[in-house]
Amino acid sequence: MKKIILPIILLLVHLTLLSQTQIIAHRGYWNTPGSAQNSIVALKKADSIAIYGSELDVWMSSDGVPMVNHDDSIFFNGKKISVQDTDHKTLKSIKLSNGESMPTLKEYLKEFKKTKDLILIIELKKHRTKLQEDLLAKKTIKMVKALNLQHRVEYISFGLNLTTGLIHLNPKAKVYYLNGDLSPAVMKEIGAAGIDYHYSVIQKNPTWVKQAHDLGLKVNVWTVNKPAEIRRMLDLNVDFITTDEPLLVKELRQ
Ligand code: MG
């Protein structure tokens, strides 16, 4: 009898871990000494705390180079400039708060390749024109493929054009939509992997979690940083929590 019980317990533990809500570090694990949002250090720190994934934001420079940064506007020599309107050399000369240079997506992906178990969640930002967005999606998918990272990269976007564009370019890619305005059924129809909405959207539509799961889709929520909200989302059984406080979510999950 004992011989049967132990494997059953191990299997149950394994299944519990698999169904546990996974943690994604928002803009990497930046909320810690020496790190900065969307920095290479933040990526490495995310890798060091044994979580599911690390997120980053991507814009395309005026000369067509995908760059890692959150906002479109950024200070350069005391003046606000737009990332979309600036060439990559100028952007690379801009220092992050931890002293690193603004990374290109290629540099970031090369560093990511050195990590072992982490998943990278690439957010493509909405650009001024469809042309820019289509080019950015194309370049990103190509770059990920060239580095043989397809199975370790997922995509997110607020833009429906970018979301459908990424799915079209790689139907096998896991692509999530961020804007919160479309139901799980619509996401299923366009071929998305699931919804990735602000937690307030899921609070207002808690049945979307089950709807998504019944359709075989995943549910991710952002950016959940406070204990009460983290607990609420864990109770709703979402698949992923994107957070600036990955260690806190880890603690509360236990
Ligand atoms: Mg983002």
PDB file of C-alpha atoms in Angstrom, residues 26-251:
ATOM      1  CA  HIS A  26       6.831  43.606 -14.763  1.00  0.00           C
ATOM      2  CA  ARG A  27       9.661  45.326 -16.737  1.00  0.00           C
ATOM      3  CA  GLY A  28      11.997  42.746 -15.194  1.00  0.00           C
ATOM      4  CA  TYR A  29      12.770  42.549 -11.489  1.00  0.00           C
ATOM      5  CA  TRP A  30      13.654  46.223 -11.151  1.00  0.00           C
ATOM      6  CA  ASN A  31      12.378  47.035  -7.660  1.00  0.00           C
ATOM      7  CA  THR A  32      15.647  46.009  -6.025  1.00  0.00           C
ATOM      8  CA  PRO A  33      19.122  47.622  -5.556  1.00  0.00           C
ATOM      9  CA  GLY A  34      21.256  48.054  -8.693  1.00  0.00           C
ATOM     10  CA  SER A  35      18.360  47.336 -11.027  1.00  0.00           C
ATOM     11  CA  ALA A  36      16.237  49.541 -13.297  1.00  0.00           C
ATOM     12  CA  GLN A  37      13.049  49.074 -15.331  1.00  0.00           C
ATOM     13  CA  ASN A  38      13.663  47.264 -18.624  1.00  0.00           C
ATOM     14  CA  SER A  39      17.383  46.868 -17.908  1.00  0.00           C
ATOM     15  CA  ILE A  40      19.513  43.785 -18.570  1.00  0.00           C
ATOM     16  CA  VAL A  41      20.169  43.663 -14.809  1.00  0.00           C
ATOM     17  CA  ALA A  42      16.380  43.476 -14.210  1.00  0.00           C
ATOM     18  CA  LEU A  43      16.237  40.498 -16.575  1.00  0.00           C
ATOM     19  CA  LYS A  44      19.072  38.724 -14.745  1.00  0.00           C
ATOM     20  CA  LYS A  45      17.505  39.488 -11.359  1.00  0.00           C
ATOM     21  CA  ALA A  46      14.190  38.033 -12.561  1.00  0.00           C
ATOM     22  CA  ASP A  47      16.074  34.906 -13.569  1.00  0.00           C
ATOM     23  CA  SER A  48      17.668  34.670 -10.105  1.00  0.00           C
ATOM     24  CA  ILE A  49      14.388  34.457  -8.137  1.00  0.00           C
ATOM     25  CA  ALA A  50      12.875  31.387  -9.823  1.00  0.00           C
ATOM     26  CA  ILE A  51       9.694  32.844 -11.322  1.00  0.00           C
ATOM     27  CA  TYR A  52       7.855  32.087 -14.569  1.00  0.00           C
ATOM     28  CA  GLY A  53       8.715  35.113 -16.622  1.00  0.00           C
ATOM     29  CA  SER A  54      10.094  38.586 -17.155  1.00  0.00           C
ATOM     30  CA  GLU A  55       8.333  41.285 -19.159  1.00  0.00           C
ATOM     31  CA  LEU A  56       9.793  44.125 -21.267  1.00  0.00           C
ATOM     32  CA  ASP A  57       8.517  46.899 -23.557  1.00  0.00           C
ATOM     33  CA  VAL A  58       9.606  47.511 -27.126  1.00  0.00           C
ATOM     34  CA  TRP A  59       9.501  50.578 -29.393  1.00  0.00           C
ATOM     35  CA  MET A  60      11.027  50.968 -32.828  1.00  0.00           C
ATOM     36  CA  SER A  61      13.558  53.746 -33.371  1.00  0.00           C
ATOM     37  CA  SER A  62      13.281  56.143 -36.332  1.00  0.00           C
ATOM     38  CA  ASP A  63      15.876  54.027 -38.194  1.00  0.00           C
ATOM     39  CA  GLY A  64      13.956  50.788 -37.600  1.00  0.00           C
ATOM     40  CA  VAL A  65      15.785  49.267 -34.609  1.00  0.00           C
ATOM     41  CA  PRO A  66      13.596  47.672 -31.899  1.00  0.00           C
ATOM     42  CA  MET A  67      14.594  49.274 -28.571  1.00  0.00           C
ATOM     43  CA  VAL A  68      13.729  48.261 -25.005  1.00  0.00           C
ATOM     44  CA  ASN A  69      11.986  51.097 -23.144  1.00  0.00           C
ATOM     45  CA  HIS A  70       8.597  51.743 -21.576  1.00  0.00           C
ATOM     46  CA  ASP A  71       7.617  55.290 -22.520  1.00  0.00           C
ATOM     47  CA  ASP A  72       7.731  56.797 -25.984  1.00  0.00           C
ATOM     48  CA  SER A  73       8.960  60.109 -24.586  1.00  0.00           C
ATOM     49  CA  ILE A  74      12.289  60.193 -22.804  1.00  0.00           C
ATOM     50  CA  PHE A  75      14.685  62.872 -21.562  1.00  0.00           C
ATOM     51  CA  PHE A  76      17.817  63.401 -23.654  1.00  0.00           C
ATOM     52  CA  ASN A  77      20.171  66.307 -22.832  1.00  0.00           C
ATOM     53  CA  GLY A  78      17.439  67.861 -20.674  1.00  0.00           C
ATOM     54  CA  LYS A  79      14.889  67.761 -23.490  1.00  0.00           C
ATOM     55  CA  LYS A  80      11.978  65.396 -23.991  1.00  0.00           C
ATOM     56  CA  ILE A  81      12.290  63.374 -27.196  1.00  0.00           C
ATOM     57  CA  SER A  82      10.167  60.658 -28.783  1.00  0.00           C
ATOM     58  CA  VAL A  83      11.688  57.176 -29.126  1.00  0.00           C
ATOM     59  CA  GLN A  84       9.828  56.670 -32.438  1.00  0.00           C
ATOM     60  CA  ASP A  85      11.443  59.825 -33.828  1.00  0.00           C
ATOM     61  CA  THR A  86      15.017  59.161 -32.642  1.00  0.00           C
ATOM     62  CA  ASP A  87      17.718  56.977 -34.199  1.00  0.00           C
ATOM     63  CA  HIS A  88      19.009  53.962 -32.285  1.00  0.00           C
ATOM     64  CA  LYS A  89      22.533  55.367 -31.769  1.00  0.00           C
ATOM     65  CA  THR A  90      21.168  58.364 -29.902  1.00  0.00           C
ATOM     66  CA  LEU A  91      18.810  56.115 -27.918  1.00  0.00           C
ATOM     67  CA  LYS A  92      21.652  53.776 -26.987  1.00  0.00           C
ATOM     68  CA  SER A  93      23.551  56.743 -25.522  1.00  0.00           C
ATOM     69  CA  ILE A  94      20.730  57.320 -23.020  1.00  0.00           C
ATOM     70  CA  LYS A  95      21.504  55.928 -19.566  1.00  0.00           C
ATOM     71  CA  LEU A  96      18.987  54.081 -17.407  1.00  0.00           C
ATOM     72  CA  SER A  97      18.790  54.889 -13.682  1.00  0.00           C
ATOM     73  CA  ASN A  98      21.241  52.072 -12.877  1.00  0.00           C
ATOM     74  CA  GLY A  99      23.844  53.397 -15.352  1.00  0.00           C
ATOM     75  CA  GLU A 100      23.127  50.872 -18.119  1.00  0.00           C
ATOM     76  CA  SER A 101      22.576  52.073 -21.675  1.00  0.00           C
ATOM     77  CA  MET A 102      19.114  51.673 -23.174  1.00  0.00           C
ATOM     78  CA  PRO A 103      19.285  48.161 -24.664  1.00  0.00           C
ATOM     79  CA  THR A 104      18.313  47.173 -28.170  1.00  0.00           C
ATOM     80  CA  LEU A 105      15.925  44.204 -28.358  1.00  0.00           C
ATOM     81  CA  LYS A 106      18.703  42.158 -29.963  1.00  0.00           C
ATOM     82  CA  GLU A 107      21.073  42.799 -27.023  1.00  0.00           C
ATOM     83  CA  TYR A 108      18.286  41.964 -24.602  1.00  0.00           C
ATOM     84  CA  LEU A 109      17.422  38.698 -26.383  1.00  0.00           C
ATOM     85  CA  LYS A 110      21.085  37.631 -26.431  1.00  0.00           C
ATOM     86  CA  GLU A 111      21.273  38.089 -22.659  1.00  0.00           C
ATOM     87  CA  PHE A 112      17.959  36.293 -22.263  1.00  0.00           C
ATOM     88  CA  LYS A 113      19.317  33.298 -24.181  1.00  0.00           C
ATOM     89  CA  LYS A 114      21.861  32.811 -21.386  1.00  0.00           C
ATOM     90  CA  THR A 115      19.099  32.306 -18.790  1.00  0.00           C
ATOM     91  CA  LYS A 116      17.705  28.796 -18.345  1.00  0.00           C
ATOM     92  CA  ASP A 117      14.112  28.491 -17.177  1.00  0.00           C
ATOM     93  CA  LEU A 118      12.755  31.997 -17.616  1.00  0.00           C
ATOM     94  CA  ILE A 119      10.086  32.915 -20.191  1.00  0.00           C
ATOM     95  CA  LEU A 120      10.340  36.326 -21.855  1.00  0.00           C
ATOM     96  CA  ILE A 121       7.153  38.334 -22.325  1.00  0.00           C
ATOM     97  CA  ILE A 122       7.667  40.936 -25.036  1.00  0.00           C
ATOM     98  CA  GLU A 123       5.245  43.863 -25.134  1.00  0.00           C
ATOM     99  CA  LEU A 124       5.087  45.634 -28.471  1.00  0.00           C
ATOM    100  CA  LYS A 125       3.965  49.230 -28.007  1.00  0.00           C
ATOM    101  CA  LYS A 126       1.262  50.866 -30.124  1.00  0.00           C
ATOM    102  CA  HIS A 127       2.958  53.105 -32.694  1.00  0.00           C
ATOM    103  CA  ARG A 128       1.732  56.098 -34.669  1.00  0.00           C
ATOM    104  CA  THR A 129       1.211  54.189 -37.896  1.00  0.00           C
ATOM    105  CA  LYS A 130       0.137  50.680 -38.891  1.00  0.00           C
ATOM    106  CA  LEU A 131       3.222  50.544 -41.114  1.00  0.00           C
ATOM    107  CA  GLN A 132       5.555  50.989 -38.118  1.00  0.00           C
ATOM    108  CA  GLU A 133       3.624  48.378 -36.112  1.00  0.00           C
ATOM    109  CA  ASP A 134       3.679  45.812 -38.921  1.00  0.00           C
ATOM    110  CA  LEU A 135       7.415  46.335 -39.397  1.00  0.00           C
ATOM    111  CA  LEU A 136       8.100  46.054 -35.657  1.00  0.00           C
ATOM    112  CA  ALA A 137       6.092  42.807 -35.387  1.00  0.00           C
ATOM    113  CA  LYS A 138       7.918  41.373 -38.403  1.00  0.00           C
ATOM    114  CA  LYS A 139      11.373  42.330 -37.089  1.00  0.00           C
ATOM    115  CA  THR A 140      10.657  41.000 -33.594  1.00  0.00           C
ATOM    116  CA  ILE A 141       9.341  37.610 -34.774  1.00  0.00           C
ATOM    117  CA  LYS A 142      12.337  37.299 -37.132  1.00  0.00           C
ATOM    118  CA  MET A 143      14.858  38.169 -34.402  1.00  0.00           C
ATOM    119  CA  VAL A 144      13.357  35.681 -31.933  1.00  0.00           C
ATOM    120  CA  LYS A 145      13.409  32.974 -34.595  1.00  0.00           C
ATOM    121  CA  ALA A 146      17.017  33.741 -35.605  1.00  0.00           C
ATOM    122  CA  LEU A 147      18.093  33.223 -31.985  1.00  0.00           C
ATOM    123  CA  ASN A 148      15.988  30.046 -31.765  1.00  0.00           C
ATOM    124  CA  LEU A 149      13.991  31.396 -28.833  1.00  0.00           C
ATOM    125  CA  GLN A 150      10.445  30.821 -30.167  1.00  0.00           C
ATOM    126  CA  HIS A 151       9.539  28.382 -27.393  1.00  0.00           C
ATOM    127  CA  ARG A 152      10.664  30.727 -24.626  1.00  0.00           C
ATOM    128  CA  VAL A 153       9.020  33.936 -25.807  1.00  0.00           C
ATOM    129  CA  GLU A 154       5.432  35.162 -25.452  1.00  0.00           C
ATOM    130  CA  TYR A 155       3.950  38.406 -26.769  1.00  0.00           C
ATOM    131  CA  ILE A 156       1.571  41.009 -25.399  1.00  0.00           C
ATOM    132  CA  SER A 157       0.129  44.251 -26.812  1.00  0.00           C
ATOM    133  CA  PHE A 158      -2.520  46.895 -26.227  1.00  0.00           C
ATOM    134  CA  GLY A 159      -2.866  47.186 -30.002  1.00  0.00           C
ATOM    135  CA  LEU A 160      -5.296  44.880 -31.770  1.00  0.00           C
ATOM    136  CA  ASN A 161      -3.379  45.367 -35.036  1.00  0.00           C
ATOM    137  CA  LEU A 162      -0.165  44.230 -33.312  1.00  0.00           C
ATOM    138  CA  THR A 163      -1.928  41.328 -31.559  1.00  0.00           C
ATOM    139  CA  THR A 164      -3.463  39.945 -34.761  1.00  0.00           C
ATOM    140  CA  GLY A 165      -0.290  40.766 -36.723  1.00  0.00           C
ATOM    141  CA  LEU A 166       1.892  38.702 -34.362  1.00  0.00           C
ATOM    142  CA  ILE A 167      -0.561  35.763 -34.533  1.00  0.00           C
ATOM    143  CA  HIS A 168      -0.568  35.980 -38.326  1.00  0.00           C
ATOM    144  CA  LEU A 169       3.253  36.019 -38.492  1.00  0.00           C
ATOM    145  CA  ASN A 170       3.602  33.060 -36.115  1.00  0.00           C
ATOM    146  CA  PRO A 171       0.354  31.158 -35.474  1.00  0.00           C
ATOM    147  CA  LYS A 172       2.175  28.989 -32.917  1.00  0.00           C
ATOM    148  CA  ALA A 173       3.274  31.972 -30.810  1.00  0.00           C
ATOM    149  CA  LYS A 174       1.522  32.696 -27.527  1.00  0.00           C
ATOM    150  CA  VAL A 175       0.027  36.166 -27.944  1.00  0.00           C
ATOM    151  CA  TYR A 176      -2.055  37.993 -25.329  1.00  0.00           C
ATOM    152  CA  TYR A 177      -4.112  41.161 -25.679  1.00  0.00           C
ATOM    153  CA  LEU A 178      -3.845  43.838 -22.956  1.00  0.00           C
ATOM    154  CA  ASN A 179      -6.572  46.369 -23.599  1.00  0.00           C
ATOM    155  CA  GLY A 180      -9.309  44.813 -21.434  1.00  0.00           C
ATOM    156  CA  ASP A 181     -12.203  45.505 -23.811  1.00  0.00           C
ATOM    157  CA  LEU A 182     -12.674  42.124 -25.488  1.00  0.00           C
ATOM    158  CA  SER A 183     -14.165  38.921 -24.056  1.00  0.00           C
ATOM    159  CA  PRO A 184     -12.387  35.566 -23.914  1.00  0.00           C
ATOM    160  CA  ALA A 185     -14.645  34.342 -26.767  1.00  0.00           C
ATOM    161  CA  VAL A 186     -13.313  37.082 -29.072  1.00  0.00           C
ATOM    162  CA  MET A 187      -9.748  36.231 -28.061  1.00  0.00           C
ATOM    163  CA  LYS A 188     -10.375  32.590 -28.934  1.00  0.00           C
ATOM    164  CA  GLU A 189     -11.710  33.645 -32.317  1.00  0.00           C
ATOM    165  CA  ILE A 190      -8.629  35.685 -33.243  1.00  0.00           C
ATOM    166  CA  GLY A 191      -6.282  32.899 -32.107  1.00  0.00           C
ATOM    167  CA  ALA A 192      -4.847  34.600 -29.015  1.00  0.00           C
ATOM    168  CA  ALA A 193      -3.443  32.534 -26.131  1.00  0.00           C
ATOM    169  CA  GLY A 194      -5.633  34.404 -23.671  1.00  0.00           C
ATOM    170  CA  ILE A 195      -6.401  37.688 -21.972  1.00  0.00           C
ATOM    171  CA  ASP A 196      -3.860  39.806 -20.124  1.00  0.00           C
ATOM    172  CA  TYR A 197      -5.944  42.522 -18.462  1.00  0.00           C
ATOM    173  CA  HIS A 198      -5.696  45.065 -15.672  1.00  0.00           C
ATOM    174  CA  TYR A 199      -6.871  43.350 -12.481  1.00  0.00           C
ATOM    175  CA  SER A 200      -9.814  45.784 -12.147  1.00  0.00           C
ATOM    176  CA  VAL A 201     -11.240  44.382 -15.420  1.00  0.00           C
ATOM    177  CA  ILE A 202     -11.171  40.858 -13.970  1.00  0.00           C
ATOM    178  CA  GLN A 203     -12.677  42.128 -10.695  1.00  0.00           C
ATOM    179  CA  LYS A 204     -15.578  43.553 -12.722  1.00  0.00           C
ATOM    180  CA  ASN A 205     -15.857  40.418 -14.896  1.00  0.00           C
ATOM    181  CA  PRO A 206     -14.812  37.538 -12.623  1.00  0.00           C
ATOM    182  CA  THR A 207     -16.632  34.994 -14.832  1.00  0.00           C
ATOM    183  CA  TRP A 208     -14.097  35.728 -17.603  1.00  0.00           C
ATOM    184  CA  VAL A 209     -11.583  33.537 -15.765  1.00  0.00           C
ATOM    185  CA  LYS A 210     -13.767  30.423 -16.088  1.00  0.00           C
ATOM    186  CA  GLN A 211     -14.903  31.422 -19.576  1.00  0.00           C
ATOM    187  CA  ALA A 212     -11.277  31.695 -20.672  1.00  0.00           C
ATOM    188  CA  HIS A 213     -10.324  28.394 -19.041  1.00  0.00           C
ATOM    189  CA  ASP A 214     -13.309  26.608 -20.632  1.00  0.00           C
ATOM    190  CA  LEU A 215     -12.091  27.878 -24.012  1.00  0.00           C
ATOM    191  CA  GLY A 216      -8.563  26.630 -23.308  1.00  0.00           C
ATOM    192  CA  LEU A 217      -7.220  30.160 -22.826  1.00  0.00           C
ATOM    193  CA  LYS A 218      -5.017  31.564 -20.057  1.00  0.00           C
ATOM    194  CA  VAL A 219      -5.643  34.606 -17.870  1.00  0.00           C
ATOM    195  CA  ASN A 220      -2.924  37.057 -16.908  1.00  0.00           C
ATOM    196  CA  VAL A 221      -3.474  40.196 -14.790  1.00  0.00           C
ATOM    197  CA  TRP A 222      -1.345  43.322 -14.308  1.00  0.00           C
ATOM    198  CA  THR A 223       0.121  45.165 -12.455  1.00  0.00           C
ATOM    199  CA  VAL A 224      -0.791  43.604  -9.129  1.00  0.00           C
ATOM    200  CA  ASN A 225       1.392  44.942  -6.315  1.00  0.00           C
ATOM    201  CA  LYS A 226      -0.721  45.232  -3.152  1.00  0.00           C
ATOM    202  CA  PRO A 227      -1.381  42.267  -0.811  1.00  0.00           C
ATOM    203  CA  ALA A 228      -5.210  42.614  -0.904  1.00  0.00           C
ATOM    204  CA  GLU A 229      -5.309  42.627  -4.723  1.00  0.00           C
ATOM    205  CA  ILE A 230      -2.732  39.856  -5.007  1.00  0.00           C
ATOM    206  CA  ARG A 231      -4.843  37.674  -2.682  1.00  0.00           C
ATOM    207  CA  ARG A 232      -8.013  38.459  -4.643  1.00  0.00           C
ATOM    208  CA  MET A 233      -6.378  37.454  -7.915  1.00  0.00           C
ATOM    209  CA  LEU A 234      -4.921  34.268  -6.400  1.00  0.00           C
ATOM    210  CA  ASP A 235      -8.423  33.395  -5.133  1.00  0.00           C
ATOM    211  CA  LEU A 236      -9.829  33.930  -8.629  1.00  0.00           C
ATOM    212  CA  ASN A 237      -7.349  31.330  -9.861  1.00  0.00           C
ATOM    213  CA  VAL A 238      -5.748  33.435 -12.610  1.00  0.00           C
ATOM    214  CA  ASP A 239      -2.875  31.753 -14.450  1.00  0.00           C
ATOM    215  CA  PHE A 240      -0.373  34.608 -14.240  1.00  0.00           C
ATOM    216  CA  ILE A 241       0.177  37.696 -12.109  1.00  0.00           C
ATOM    217  CA  THR A 242       2.368  40.415 -13.576  1.00  0.00           C
ATOM    218  CA  THR A 243       3.858  42.435 -10.734  1.00  0.00           C
ATOM    219  CA  ASP A 244       6.503  44.904  -9.564  1.00  0.00           C
ATOM    220  CA  GLU A 245       6.678  42.827  -6.355  1.00  0.00           C
ATOM    221  CA  PRO A 246       7.502  39.280  -7.470  1.00  0.00           C
ATOM    222  CA  LEU A 247       8.828  38.185  -4.057  1.00  0.00           C
ATOM    223  CA  LEU A 248       5.679  39.414  -2.293  1.00  0.00           C
ATOM    224  CA  VAL A 249       3.440  37.468  -4.704  1.00  0.00           C
ATOM    225  CA  LYS A 250       5.618  34.410  -4.145  1.00  0.00           C
ATOM    226  CA  GLU A 251       5.228  34.767  -0.389  1.00  0.00           C
TER     227      GLU A 251
END
